[in-house]
mmCIF file of C-alpha atoms in Angstrom:
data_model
loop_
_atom_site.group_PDB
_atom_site.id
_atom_site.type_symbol
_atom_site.label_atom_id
_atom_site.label_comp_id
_atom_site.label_asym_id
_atom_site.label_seq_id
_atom_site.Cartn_x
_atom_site.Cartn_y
_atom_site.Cartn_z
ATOM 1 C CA UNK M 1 54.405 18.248 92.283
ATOM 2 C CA UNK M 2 53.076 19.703 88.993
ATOM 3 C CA UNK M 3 50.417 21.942 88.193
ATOM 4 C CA UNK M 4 46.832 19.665 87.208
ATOM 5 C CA UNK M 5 45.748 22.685 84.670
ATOM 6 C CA UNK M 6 41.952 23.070 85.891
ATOM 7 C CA UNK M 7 38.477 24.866 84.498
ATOM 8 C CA UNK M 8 37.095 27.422 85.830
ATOM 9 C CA UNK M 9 34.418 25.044 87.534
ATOM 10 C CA UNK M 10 37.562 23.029 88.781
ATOM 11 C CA UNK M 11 37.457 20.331 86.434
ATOM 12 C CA UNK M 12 40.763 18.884 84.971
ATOM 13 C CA UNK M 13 41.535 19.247 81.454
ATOM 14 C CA UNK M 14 43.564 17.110 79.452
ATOM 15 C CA UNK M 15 47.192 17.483 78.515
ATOM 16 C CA UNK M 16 48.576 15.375 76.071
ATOM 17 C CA UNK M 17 49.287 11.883 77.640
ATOM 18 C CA UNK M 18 49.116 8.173 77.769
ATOM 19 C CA UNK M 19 45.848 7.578 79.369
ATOM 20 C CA UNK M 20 44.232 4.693 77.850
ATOM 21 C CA UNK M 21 40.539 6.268 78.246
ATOM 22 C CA UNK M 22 39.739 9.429 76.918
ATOM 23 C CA UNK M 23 36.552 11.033 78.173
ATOM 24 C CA UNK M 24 35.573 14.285 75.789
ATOM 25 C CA UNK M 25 33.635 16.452 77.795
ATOM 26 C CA UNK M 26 30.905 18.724 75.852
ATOM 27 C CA UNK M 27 28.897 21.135 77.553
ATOM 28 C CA UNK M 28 28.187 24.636 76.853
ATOM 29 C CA UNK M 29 26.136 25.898 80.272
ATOM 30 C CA UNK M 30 28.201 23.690 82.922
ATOM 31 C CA UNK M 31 26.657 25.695 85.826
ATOM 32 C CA UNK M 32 23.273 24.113 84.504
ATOM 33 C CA UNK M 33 24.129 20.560 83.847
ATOM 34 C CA UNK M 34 22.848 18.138 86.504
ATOM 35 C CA UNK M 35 23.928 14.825 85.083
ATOM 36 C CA UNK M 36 26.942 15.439 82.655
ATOM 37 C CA UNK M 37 28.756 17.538 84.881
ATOM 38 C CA UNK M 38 28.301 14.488 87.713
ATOM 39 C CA UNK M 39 29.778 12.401 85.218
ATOM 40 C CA UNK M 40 32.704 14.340 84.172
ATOM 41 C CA UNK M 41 33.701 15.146 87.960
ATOM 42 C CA UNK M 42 33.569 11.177 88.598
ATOM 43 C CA UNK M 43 35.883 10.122 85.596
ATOM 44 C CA UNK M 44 38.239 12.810 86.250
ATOM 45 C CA UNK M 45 38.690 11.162 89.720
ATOM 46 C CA UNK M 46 39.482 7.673 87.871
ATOM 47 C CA UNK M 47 43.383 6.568 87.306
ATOM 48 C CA UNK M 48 44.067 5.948 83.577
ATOM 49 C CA UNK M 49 40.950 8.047 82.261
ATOM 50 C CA UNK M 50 41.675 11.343 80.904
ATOM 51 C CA UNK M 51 38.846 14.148 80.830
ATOM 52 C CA UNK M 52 38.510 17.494 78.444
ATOM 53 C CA UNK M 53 36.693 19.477 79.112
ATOM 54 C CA UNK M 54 36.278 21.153 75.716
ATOM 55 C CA UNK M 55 34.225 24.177 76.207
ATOM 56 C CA UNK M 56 36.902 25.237 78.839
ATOM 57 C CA UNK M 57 39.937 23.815 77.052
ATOM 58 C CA UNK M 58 38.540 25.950 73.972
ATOM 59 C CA UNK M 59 36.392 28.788 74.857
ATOM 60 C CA UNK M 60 37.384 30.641 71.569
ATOM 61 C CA UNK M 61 37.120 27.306 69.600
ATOM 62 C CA UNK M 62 40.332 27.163 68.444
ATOM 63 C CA UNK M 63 41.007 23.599 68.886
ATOM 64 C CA UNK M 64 44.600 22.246 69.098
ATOM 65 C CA UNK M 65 44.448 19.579 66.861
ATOM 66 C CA UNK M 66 47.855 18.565 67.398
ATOM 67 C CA UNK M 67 47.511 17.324 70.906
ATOM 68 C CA UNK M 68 44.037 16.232 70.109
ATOM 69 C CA UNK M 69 45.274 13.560 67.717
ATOM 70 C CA UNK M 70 48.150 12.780 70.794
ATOM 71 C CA UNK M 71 45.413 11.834 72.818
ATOM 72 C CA UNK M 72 43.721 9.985 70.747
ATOM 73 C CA UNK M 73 46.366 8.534 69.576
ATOM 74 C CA UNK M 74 47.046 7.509 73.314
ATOM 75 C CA UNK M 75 43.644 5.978 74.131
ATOM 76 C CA UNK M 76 42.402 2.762 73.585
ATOM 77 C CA UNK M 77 38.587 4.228 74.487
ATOM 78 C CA UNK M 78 37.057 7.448 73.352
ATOM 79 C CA UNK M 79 34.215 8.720 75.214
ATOM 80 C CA UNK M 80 31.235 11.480 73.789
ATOM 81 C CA UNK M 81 30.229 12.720 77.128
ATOM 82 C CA UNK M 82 27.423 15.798 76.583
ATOM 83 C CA UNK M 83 23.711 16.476 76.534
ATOM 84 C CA UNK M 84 22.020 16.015 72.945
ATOM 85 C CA UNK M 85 21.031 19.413 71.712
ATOM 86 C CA UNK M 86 18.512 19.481 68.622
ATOM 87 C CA UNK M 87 19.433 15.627 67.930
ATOM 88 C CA UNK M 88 22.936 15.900 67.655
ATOM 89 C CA UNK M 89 25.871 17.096 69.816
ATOM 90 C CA UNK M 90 27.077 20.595 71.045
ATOM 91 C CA UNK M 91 28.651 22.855 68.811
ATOM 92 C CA UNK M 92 32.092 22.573 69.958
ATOM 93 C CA UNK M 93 31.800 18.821 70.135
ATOM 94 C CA UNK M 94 31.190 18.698 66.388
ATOM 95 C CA UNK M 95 34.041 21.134 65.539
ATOM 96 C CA UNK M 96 36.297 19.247 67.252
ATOM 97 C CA UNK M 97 35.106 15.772 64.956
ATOM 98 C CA UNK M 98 35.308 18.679 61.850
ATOM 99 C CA UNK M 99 38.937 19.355 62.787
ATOM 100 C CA UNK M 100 40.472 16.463 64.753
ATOM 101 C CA UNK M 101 39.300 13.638 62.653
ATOM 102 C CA UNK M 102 41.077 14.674 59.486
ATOM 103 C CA UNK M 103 41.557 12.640 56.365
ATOM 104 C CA UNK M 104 44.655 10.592 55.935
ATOM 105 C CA UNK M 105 44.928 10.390 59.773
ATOM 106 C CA UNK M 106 41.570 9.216 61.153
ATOM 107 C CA UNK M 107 40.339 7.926 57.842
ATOM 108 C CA UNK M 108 40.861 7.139 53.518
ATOM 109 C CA UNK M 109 44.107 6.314 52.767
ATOM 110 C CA UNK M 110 46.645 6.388 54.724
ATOM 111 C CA UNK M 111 44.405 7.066 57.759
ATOM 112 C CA UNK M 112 44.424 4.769 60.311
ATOM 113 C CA UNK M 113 45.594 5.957 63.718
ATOM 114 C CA UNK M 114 42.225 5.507 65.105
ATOM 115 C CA UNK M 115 41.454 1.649 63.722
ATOM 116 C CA UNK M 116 40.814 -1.161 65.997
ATOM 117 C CA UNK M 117 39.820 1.644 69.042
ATOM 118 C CA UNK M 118 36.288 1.915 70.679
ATOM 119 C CA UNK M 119 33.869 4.822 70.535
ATOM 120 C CA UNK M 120 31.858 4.967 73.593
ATOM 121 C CA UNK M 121 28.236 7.917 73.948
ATOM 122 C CA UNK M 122 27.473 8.891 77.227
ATOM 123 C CA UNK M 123 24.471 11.338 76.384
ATOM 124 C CA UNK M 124 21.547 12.860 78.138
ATOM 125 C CA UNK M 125 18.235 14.248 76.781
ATOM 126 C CA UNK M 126 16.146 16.719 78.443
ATOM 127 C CA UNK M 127 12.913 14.822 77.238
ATOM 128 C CA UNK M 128 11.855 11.343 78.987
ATOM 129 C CA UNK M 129 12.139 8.376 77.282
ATOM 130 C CA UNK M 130 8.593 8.323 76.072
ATOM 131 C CA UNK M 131 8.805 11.462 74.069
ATOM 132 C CA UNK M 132 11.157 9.380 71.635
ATOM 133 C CA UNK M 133 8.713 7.339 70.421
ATOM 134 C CA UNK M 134 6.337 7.512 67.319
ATOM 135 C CA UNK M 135 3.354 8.438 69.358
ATOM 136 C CA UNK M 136 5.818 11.339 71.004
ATOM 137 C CA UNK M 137 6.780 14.708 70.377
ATOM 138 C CA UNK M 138 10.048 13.649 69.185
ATOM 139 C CA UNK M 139 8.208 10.997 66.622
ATOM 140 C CA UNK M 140 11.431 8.528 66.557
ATOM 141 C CA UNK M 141 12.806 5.640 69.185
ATOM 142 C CA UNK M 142 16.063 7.135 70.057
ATOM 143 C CA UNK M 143 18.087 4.741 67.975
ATOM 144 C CA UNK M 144 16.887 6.648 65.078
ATOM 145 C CA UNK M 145 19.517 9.608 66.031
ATOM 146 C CA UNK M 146 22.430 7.384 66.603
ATOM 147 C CA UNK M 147 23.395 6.598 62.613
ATOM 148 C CA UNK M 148 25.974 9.648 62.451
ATOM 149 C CA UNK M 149 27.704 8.193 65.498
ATOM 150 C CA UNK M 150 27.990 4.773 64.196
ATOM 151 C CA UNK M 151 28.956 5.889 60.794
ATOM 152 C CA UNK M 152 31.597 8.207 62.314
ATOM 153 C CA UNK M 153 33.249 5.535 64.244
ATOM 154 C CA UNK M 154 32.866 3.157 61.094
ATOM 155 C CA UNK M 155 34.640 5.167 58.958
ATOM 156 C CA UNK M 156 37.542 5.589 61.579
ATOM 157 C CA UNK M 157 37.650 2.207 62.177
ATOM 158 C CA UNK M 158 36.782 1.972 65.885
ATOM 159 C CA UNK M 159 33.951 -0.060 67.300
ATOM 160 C CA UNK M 160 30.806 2.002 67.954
ATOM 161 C CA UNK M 161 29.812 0.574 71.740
ATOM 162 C CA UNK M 162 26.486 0.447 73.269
ATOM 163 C CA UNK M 163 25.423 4.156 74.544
ATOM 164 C CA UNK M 164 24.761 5.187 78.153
ATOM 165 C CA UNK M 165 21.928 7.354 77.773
ATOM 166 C CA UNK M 166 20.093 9.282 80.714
ATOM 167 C CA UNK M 167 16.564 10.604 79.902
ATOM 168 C CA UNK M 168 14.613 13.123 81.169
ATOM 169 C CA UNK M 169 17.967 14.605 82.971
ATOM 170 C CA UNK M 170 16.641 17.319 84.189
ATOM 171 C CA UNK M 171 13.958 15.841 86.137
ATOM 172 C CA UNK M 172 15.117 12.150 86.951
ATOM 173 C CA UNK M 173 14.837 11.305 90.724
ATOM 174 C CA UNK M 174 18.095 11.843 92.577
ATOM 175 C CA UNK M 175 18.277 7.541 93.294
ATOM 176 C CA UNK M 176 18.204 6.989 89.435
ATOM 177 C CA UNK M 177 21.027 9.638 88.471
ATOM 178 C CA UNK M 178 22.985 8.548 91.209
ATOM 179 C CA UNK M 179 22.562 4.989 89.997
ATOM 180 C CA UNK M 180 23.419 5.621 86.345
ATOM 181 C CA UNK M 181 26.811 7.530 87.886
ATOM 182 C CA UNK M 182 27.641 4.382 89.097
ATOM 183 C CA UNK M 183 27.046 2.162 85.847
ATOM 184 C CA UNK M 184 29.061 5.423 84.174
ATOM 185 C CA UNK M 185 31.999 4.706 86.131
ATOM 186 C CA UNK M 186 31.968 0.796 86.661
ATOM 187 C CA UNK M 187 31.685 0.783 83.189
ATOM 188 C CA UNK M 188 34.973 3.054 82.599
ATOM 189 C CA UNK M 189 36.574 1.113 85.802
ATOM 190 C CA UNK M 190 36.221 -1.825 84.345
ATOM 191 C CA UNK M 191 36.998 -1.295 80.411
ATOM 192 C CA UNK M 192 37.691 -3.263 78.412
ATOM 193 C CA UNK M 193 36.038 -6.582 80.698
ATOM 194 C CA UNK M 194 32.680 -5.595 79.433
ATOM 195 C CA UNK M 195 30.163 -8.818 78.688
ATOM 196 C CA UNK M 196 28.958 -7.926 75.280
ATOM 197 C CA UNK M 197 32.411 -6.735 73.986
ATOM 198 C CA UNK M 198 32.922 -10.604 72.157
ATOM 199 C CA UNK M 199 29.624 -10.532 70.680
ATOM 200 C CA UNK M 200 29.942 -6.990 68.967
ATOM 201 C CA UNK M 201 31.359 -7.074 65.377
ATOM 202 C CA UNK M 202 35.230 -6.323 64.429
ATOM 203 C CA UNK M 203 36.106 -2.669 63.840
ATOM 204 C CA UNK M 204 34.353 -1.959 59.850
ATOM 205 C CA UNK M 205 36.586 -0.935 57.067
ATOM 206 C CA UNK M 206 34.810 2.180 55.009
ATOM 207 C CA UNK M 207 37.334 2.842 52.270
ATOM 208 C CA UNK M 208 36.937 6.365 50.970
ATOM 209 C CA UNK M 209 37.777 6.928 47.024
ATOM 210 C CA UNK M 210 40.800 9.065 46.467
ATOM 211 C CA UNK M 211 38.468 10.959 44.148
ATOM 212 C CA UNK M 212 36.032 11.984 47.667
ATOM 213 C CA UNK M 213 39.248 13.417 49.356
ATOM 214 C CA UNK M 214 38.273 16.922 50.070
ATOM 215 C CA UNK M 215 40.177 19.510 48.698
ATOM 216 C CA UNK M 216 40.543 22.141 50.736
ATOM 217 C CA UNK M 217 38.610 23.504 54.131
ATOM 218 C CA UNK M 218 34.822 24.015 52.878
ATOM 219 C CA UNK M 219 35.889 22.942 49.316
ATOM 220 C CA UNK M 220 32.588 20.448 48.586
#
């Protein structure tokens, strides 16, 4: 029986395959996490769901975008699992969009190997849900944060799904994370026989200018 390549917290990560759910796991301080490592240990544990765990997969962020773009390529559901850190992703996480999402494969001409696919955020925030609010610290609703997730998966084509969001992580009565696990992987269990899936919208079509294609790493 082969090898199942493993982090050093035991977690699987992802070789190139045919799983038709791709789970990218995002977390710089594993040992710390309380919710998102909960989540990654119950997808890997799924059959047909394939988890990464990115920060072990790359700890010297060089990413391999080769066999990225093979998994992707291979999924039918790509999943943002990682706390939000200063209103956006981890570092590595957005690295890996920098790198693996590149022009005339995941977008502009010529660039379609990700169109008609779904985009799925798990995310948790160390704040509670009140402190995203216009009369909290944070000033916005939560929604407010999403745009450069929807725009990414608009410009790739893929269907930007409704987020699974955990507040307040850090803190949340043992009951309610262990609940939201559940909904985490029923969801994934169950994909693609989700209710709202007929009432979202068709994958978008951004076409990008040839004129906007970049020309060359950092060239803007």
């Amino acid at each position: 029986m082969p090898t199942i390549p493993t982090s050093t917290s035991g977690a699987p990560i992802a070789e190139p395959g045919t799983a038709a759910i791709y789970v990218l796991a995002a977390h710089p301080h594993w040992r710390e996490s309380r919710a998102n490592r909960r989540l990654r240990d119950a997808a890997a544990r799924l059959p047909g769901v394939q988890v990464n765990d990115l920060y072990a997969r790359y700890p010297d962020y060089a990413i391999d975008v080769e066999a990225e773009q093979q998994r992707l390529a291979a999924a039918e559901l790509v999943v943002l699992l990682h706390p939000i850190q200063w209103y956006s992703m981890p570092p590595l996480q957005k690295l890996w969009l920098d790198e693996v999402l590149d022009y005339g494969w995941a977008y502009g001409p010529g660039g379609g190997a990700l169109r008609g696919k779904s985009l799925w955020l798990v995310a948790s925030t160390g704040g509670a849900e009140d402190s995203y609010h216009p009369a909290g610290y944070n000033r916005y609703f939560f929604d407010a944060f999403l745009p450069p997730y929807e725009q990414t998966a608009a410009l790739c084509g893929m269907r930007f799904l409704p987020p699974l969001l955990l507040h307040d992580a850090r803190r949340v009565p043992e009951a309610e994370l262990a609940a939201h696990e559940n909904v985490f992987v029923q969801r994934l269990a169950s994909y693609p026989d989700w209710p709202e899936m007929a009432e979202l919208d068709d994958c978008p079509e951004c076409r990008v200018p040839v004129g906007d294609r970049p020309q060359g790493p950092g060239v803007r």
